[in-house]
Short mmCIF file of C-alpha atoms in Angstrom, two decimals:
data_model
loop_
_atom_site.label_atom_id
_atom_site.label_comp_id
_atom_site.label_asym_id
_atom_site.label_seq_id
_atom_site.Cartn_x
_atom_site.Cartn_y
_atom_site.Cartn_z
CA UNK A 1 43.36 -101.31 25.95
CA UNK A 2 41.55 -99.10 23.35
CA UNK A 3 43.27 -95.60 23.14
CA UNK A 4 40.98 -93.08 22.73
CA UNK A 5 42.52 -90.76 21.01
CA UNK A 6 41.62 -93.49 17.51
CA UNK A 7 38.18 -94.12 19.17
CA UNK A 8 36.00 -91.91 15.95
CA UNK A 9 33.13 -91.28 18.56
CA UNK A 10 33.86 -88.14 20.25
CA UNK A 11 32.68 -88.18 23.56
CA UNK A 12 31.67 -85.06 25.87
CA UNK A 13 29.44 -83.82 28.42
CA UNK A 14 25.53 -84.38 27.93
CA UNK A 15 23.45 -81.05 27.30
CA UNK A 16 22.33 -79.42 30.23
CA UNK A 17 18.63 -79.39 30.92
CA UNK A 18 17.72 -75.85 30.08
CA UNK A 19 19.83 -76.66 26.50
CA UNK A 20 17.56 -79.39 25.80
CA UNK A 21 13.76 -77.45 26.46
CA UNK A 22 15.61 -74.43 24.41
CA UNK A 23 16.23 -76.38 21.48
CA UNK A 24 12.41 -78.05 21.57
CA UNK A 25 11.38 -74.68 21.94
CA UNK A 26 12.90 -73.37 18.74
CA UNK A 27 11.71 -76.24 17.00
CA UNK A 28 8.47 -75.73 18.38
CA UNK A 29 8.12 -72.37 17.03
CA UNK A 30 10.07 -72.78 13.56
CA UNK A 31 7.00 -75.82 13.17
CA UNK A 32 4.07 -73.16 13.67
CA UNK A 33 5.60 -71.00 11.18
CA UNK A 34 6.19 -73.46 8.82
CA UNK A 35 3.53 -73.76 6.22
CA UNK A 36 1.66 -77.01 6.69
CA UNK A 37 2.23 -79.43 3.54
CA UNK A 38 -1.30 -80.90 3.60
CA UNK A 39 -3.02 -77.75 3.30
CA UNK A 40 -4.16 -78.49 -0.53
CA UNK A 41 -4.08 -76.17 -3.51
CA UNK A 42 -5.78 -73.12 -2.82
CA UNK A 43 -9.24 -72.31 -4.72
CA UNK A 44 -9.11 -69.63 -7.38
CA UNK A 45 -11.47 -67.31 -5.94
CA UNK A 46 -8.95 -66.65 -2.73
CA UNK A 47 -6.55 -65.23 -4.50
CA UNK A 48 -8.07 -63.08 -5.88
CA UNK A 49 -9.85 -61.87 -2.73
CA UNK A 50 -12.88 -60.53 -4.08
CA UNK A 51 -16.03 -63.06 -3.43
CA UNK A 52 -14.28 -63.88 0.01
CA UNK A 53 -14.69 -60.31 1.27
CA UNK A 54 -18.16 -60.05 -0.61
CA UNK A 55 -19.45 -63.19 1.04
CA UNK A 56 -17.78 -62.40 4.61
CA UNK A 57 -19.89 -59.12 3.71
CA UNK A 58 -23.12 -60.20 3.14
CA UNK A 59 -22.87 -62.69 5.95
CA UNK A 60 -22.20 -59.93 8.42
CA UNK A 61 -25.15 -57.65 7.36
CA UNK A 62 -27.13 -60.71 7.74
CA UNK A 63 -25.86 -60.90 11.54
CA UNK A 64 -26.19 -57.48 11.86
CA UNK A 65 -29.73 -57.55 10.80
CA UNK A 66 -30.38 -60.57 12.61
CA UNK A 67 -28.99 -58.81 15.89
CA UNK A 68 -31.11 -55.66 15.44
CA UNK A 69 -34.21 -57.36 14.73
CA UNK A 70 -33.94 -58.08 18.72
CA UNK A 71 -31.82 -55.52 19.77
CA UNK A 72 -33.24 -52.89 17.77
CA UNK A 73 -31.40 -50.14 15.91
CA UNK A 74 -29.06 -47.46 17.34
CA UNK A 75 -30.85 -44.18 17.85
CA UNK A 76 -28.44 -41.55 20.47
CA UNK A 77 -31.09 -38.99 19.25
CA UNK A 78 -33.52 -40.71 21.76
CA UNK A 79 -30.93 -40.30 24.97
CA UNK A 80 -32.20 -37.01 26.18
CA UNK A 81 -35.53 -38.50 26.43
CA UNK A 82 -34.40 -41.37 29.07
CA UNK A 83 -32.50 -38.59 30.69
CA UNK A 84 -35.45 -36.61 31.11
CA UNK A 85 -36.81 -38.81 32.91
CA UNK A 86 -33.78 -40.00 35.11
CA UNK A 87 -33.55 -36.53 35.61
CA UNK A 88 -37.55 -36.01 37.10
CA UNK A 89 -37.28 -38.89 39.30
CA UNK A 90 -33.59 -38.03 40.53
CA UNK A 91 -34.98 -34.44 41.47
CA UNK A 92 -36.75 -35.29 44.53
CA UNK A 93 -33.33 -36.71 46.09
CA UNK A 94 -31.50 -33.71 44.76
CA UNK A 95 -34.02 -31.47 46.71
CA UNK A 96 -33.69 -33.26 50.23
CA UNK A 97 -29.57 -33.07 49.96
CA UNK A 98 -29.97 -29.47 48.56
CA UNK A 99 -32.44 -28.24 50.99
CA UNK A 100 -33.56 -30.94 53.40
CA UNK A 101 -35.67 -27.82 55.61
CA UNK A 102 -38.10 -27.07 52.36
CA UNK A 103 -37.11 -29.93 49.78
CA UNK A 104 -41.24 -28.91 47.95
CA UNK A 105 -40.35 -25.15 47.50
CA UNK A 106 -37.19 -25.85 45.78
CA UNK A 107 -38.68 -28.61 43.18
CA UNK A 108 -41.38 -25.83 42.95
CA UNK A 109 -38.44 -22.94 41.63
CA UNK A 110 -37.12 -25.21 39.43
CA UNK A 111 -40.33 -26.42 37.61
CA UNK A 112 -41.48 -22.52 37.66
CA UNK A 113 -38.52 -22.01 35.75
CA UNK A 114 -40.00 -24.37 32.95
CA UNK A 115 -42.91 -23.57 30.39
CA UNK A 116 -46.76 -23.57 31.83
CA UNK A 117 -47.24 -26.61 30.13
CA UNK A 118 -45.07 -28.24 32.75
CA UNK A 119 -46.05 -27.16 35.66
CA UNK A 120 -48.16 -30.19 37.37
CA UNK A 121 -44.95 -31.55 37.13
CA UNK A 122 -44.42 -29.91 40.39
CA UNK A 123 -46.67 -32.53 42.49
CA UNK A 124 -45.87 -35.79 40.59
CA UNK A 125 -42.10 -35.22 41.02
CA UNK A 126 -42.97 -33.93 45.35
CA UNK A 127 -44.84 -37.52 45.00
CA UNK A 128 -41.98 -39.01 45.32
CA UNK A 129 -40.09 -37.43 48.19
CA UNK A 130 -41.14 -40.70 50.26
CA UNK A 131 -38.69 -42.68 48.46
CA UNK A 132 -35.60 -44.09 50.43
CA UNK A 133 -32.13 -42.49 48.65
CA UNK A 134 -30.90 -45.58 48.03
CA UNK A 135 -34.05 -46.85 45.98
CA UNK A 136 -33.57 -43.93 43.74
CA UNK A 137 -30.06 -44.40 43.17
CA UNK A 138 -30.91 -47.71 41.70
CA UNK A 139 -33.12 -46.02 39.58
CA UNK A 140 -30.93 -43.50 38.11
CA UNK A 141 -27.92 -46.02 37.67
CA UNK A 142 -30.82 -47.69 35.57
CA UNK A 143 -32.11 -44.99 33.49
CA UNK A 144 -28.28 -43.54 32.63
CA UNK A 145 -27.48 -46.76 31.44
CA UNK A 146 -30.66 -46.84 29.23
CA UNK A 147 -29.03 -43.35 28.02
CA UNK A 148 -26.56 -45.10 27.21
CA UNK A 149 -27.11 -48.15 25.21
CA UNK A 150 -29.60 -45.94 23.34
CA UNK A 151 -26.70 -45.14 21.00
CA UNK A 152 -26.22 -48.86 20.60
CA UNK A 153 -29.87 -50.39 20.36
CA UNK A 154 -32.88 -48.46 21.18
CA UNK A 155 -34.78 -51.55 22.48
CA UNK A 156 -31.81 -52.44 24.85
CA UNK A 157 -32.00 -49.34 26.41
CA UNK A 158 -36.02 -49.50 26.88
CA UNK A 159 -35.64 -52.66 28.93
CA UNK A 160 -33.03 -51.18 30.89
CA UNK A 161 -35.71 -48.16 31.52
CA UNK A 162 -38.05 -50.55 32.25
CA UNK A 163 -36.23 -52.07 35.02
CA UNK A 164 -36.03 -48.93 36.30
CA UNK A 165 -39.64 -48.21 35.87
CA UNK A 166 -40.57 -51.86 37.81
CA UNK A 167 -37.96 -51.13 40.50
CA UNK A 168 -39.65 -48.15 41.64
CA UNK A 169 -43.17 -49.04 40.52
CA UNK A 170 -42.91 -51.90 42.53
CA UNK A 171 -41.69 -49.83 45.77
CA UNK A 172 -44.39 -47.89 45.14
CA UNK A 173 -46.96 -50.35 45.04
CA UNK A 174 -46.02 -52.55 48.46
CA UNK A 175 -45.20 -49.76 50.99
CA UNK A 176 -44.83 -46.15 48.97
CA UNK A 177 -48.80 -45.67 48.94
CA UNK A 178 -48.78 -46.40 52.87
CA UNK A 179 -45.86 -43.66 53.10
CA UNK A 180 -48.11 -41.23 51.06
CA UNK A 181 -51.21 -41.19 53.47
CA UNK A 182 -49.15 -38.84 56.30
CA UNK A 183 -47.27 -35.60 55.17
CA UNK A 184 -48.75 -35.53 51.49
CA UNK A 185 -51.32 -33.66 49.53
CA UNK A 186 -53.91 -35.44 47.25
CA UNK A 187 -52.29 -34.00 44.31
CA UNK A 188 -48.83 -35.12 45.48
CA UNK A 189 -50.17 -38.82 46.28
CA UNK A 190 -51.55 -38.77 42.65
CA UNK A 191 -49.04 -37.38 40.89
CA UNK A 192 -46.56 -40.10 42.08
CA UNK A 193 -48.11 -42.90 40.11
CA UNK A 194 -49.04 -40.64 37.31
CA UNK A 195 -45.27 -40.16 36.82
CA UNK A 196 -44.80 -43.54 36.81
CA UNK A 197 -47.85 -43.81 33.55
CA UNK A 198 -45.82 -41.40 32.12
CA UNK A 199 -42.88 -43.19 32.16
CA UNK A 200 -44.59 -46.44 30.72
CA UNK A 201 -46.30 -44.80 27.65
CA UNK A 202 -42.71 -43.23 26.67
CA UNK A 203 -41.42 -46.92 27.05
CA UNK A 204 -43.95 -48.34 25.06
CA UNK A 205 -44.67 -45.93 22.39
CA UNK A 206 -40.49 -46.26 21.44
CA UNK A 207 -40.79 -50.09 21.74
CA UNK A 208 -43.42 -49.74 19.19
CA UNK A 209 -42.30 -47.22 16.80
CA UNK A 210 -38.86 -49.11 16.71
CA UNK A 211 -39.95 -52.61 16.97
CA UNK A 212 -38.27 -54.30 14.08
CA UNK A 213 -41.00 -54.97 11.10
CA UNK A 214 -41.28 -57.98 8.73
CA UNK A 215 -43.12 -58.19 5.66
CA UNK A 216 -44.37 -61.62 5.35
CA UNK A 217 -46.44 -62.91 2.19
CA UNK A 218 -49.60 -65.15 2.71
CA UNK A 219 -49.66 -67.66 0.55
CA UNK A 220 -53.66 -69.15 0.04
CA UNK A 221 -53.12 -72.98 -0.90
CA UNK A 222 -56.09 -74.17 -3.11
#
């Protein structure tokens, strides 16, 4: 018999389990931080760095351009304009939590508060006291969020308005003229669509002044 104290293999106890997945582990992560030995030379111009970032440049102001020819450009300076209006058609709501007894004099004080010049906004916003609160809460959400993406992309935030615009315009037309005939003065039921023309001239005046423009050369073949 063999004695194993001249037997040159040392033998012990087998690695546990949870030795074994550490050691993979390590080796795992010392590999990803290795550099990898087929990666090539590198070219000239990265080490120096500078046509890299001049090319990574110009390819993101051509993005950027690309994105704003259909998003159109920022412009927060047109906000107040979308709130103005989120504002005229959230007043009618305001008025019936305010004072639900008299909800016409109190749009009435507030618009007397405001130049002569905007005055006959007193019956277009009363126009649209027949609207259900939660119709106009849609709207507003809406219109704020045209707000704003308006510092973003102006033409973003006109199709947001727009949804607004055919959310309500679209109550208005099924079963808000039928709710005008009782309880409403001819100047009222007029003034509630008027509001809504309004609204649609703003929306299409800014798509047009900040439409993105191309200059394109025609080229006559002979």
């Amino acid at each position: 018999m063999t004695d194993r104290r001249d037997s040159p293999i040392i033998q012990g106890p087998e690695p546990s389990g949870w030795a074994i997945w550490w050691k993979r582990l390590r080796e795992a992560l010392a590999a990803l931080r290795r550099p990898k030995a087929d990666a090539g030379p590198r070219p000239a111009h990265a080490k120096a760095g500078a046509v890299p970032r001049a090319a990574e440049r110009k390819t993101d102001k051509a993005a950027l351009k690309a994105w704003r020819e259909v998003h159109g450009r920022p412009a927060i300076w047109m906000a107040p304009f979308f709130l103005v209006f989120a504002m005229l058609f959230a007043l009618p709501h305001l008025a019936q939590v305010i004072q639900p007894q008299a909800p016409r004099s109190l749009i009435t004080a507030l618009v007397a508060a405001l130049p002569d010049p905007a005055q006959p906004l007193s019956p277009m916003i009363a126009g649209w006291l027949w609207a259900p609160w939660w119709l106009g809460l849609i709207a507003l959400l809406l219109r704020l969020r045209a707000a704003w993406t308006a510092g973003r992309a102006i033409l973003d935030a006109v199709g947001w308005a727009m949804a607004a615009l055919v959310v309500e315009g679209a109550a208005w037309l099924y079963f808000g003229r039928k709710a005008l005939e009782t309880g409403f003065s001819p100047a009222e039921r007029s003034g509630a669509w008027q509001l809504l023309v309004a609204e649609f001239v703003f929306l299409f005046l800014t798509a047009v002044l900040f439409a993105p423009t191309k200059r394109q050369r025609i080229r006559f073949e002979q």
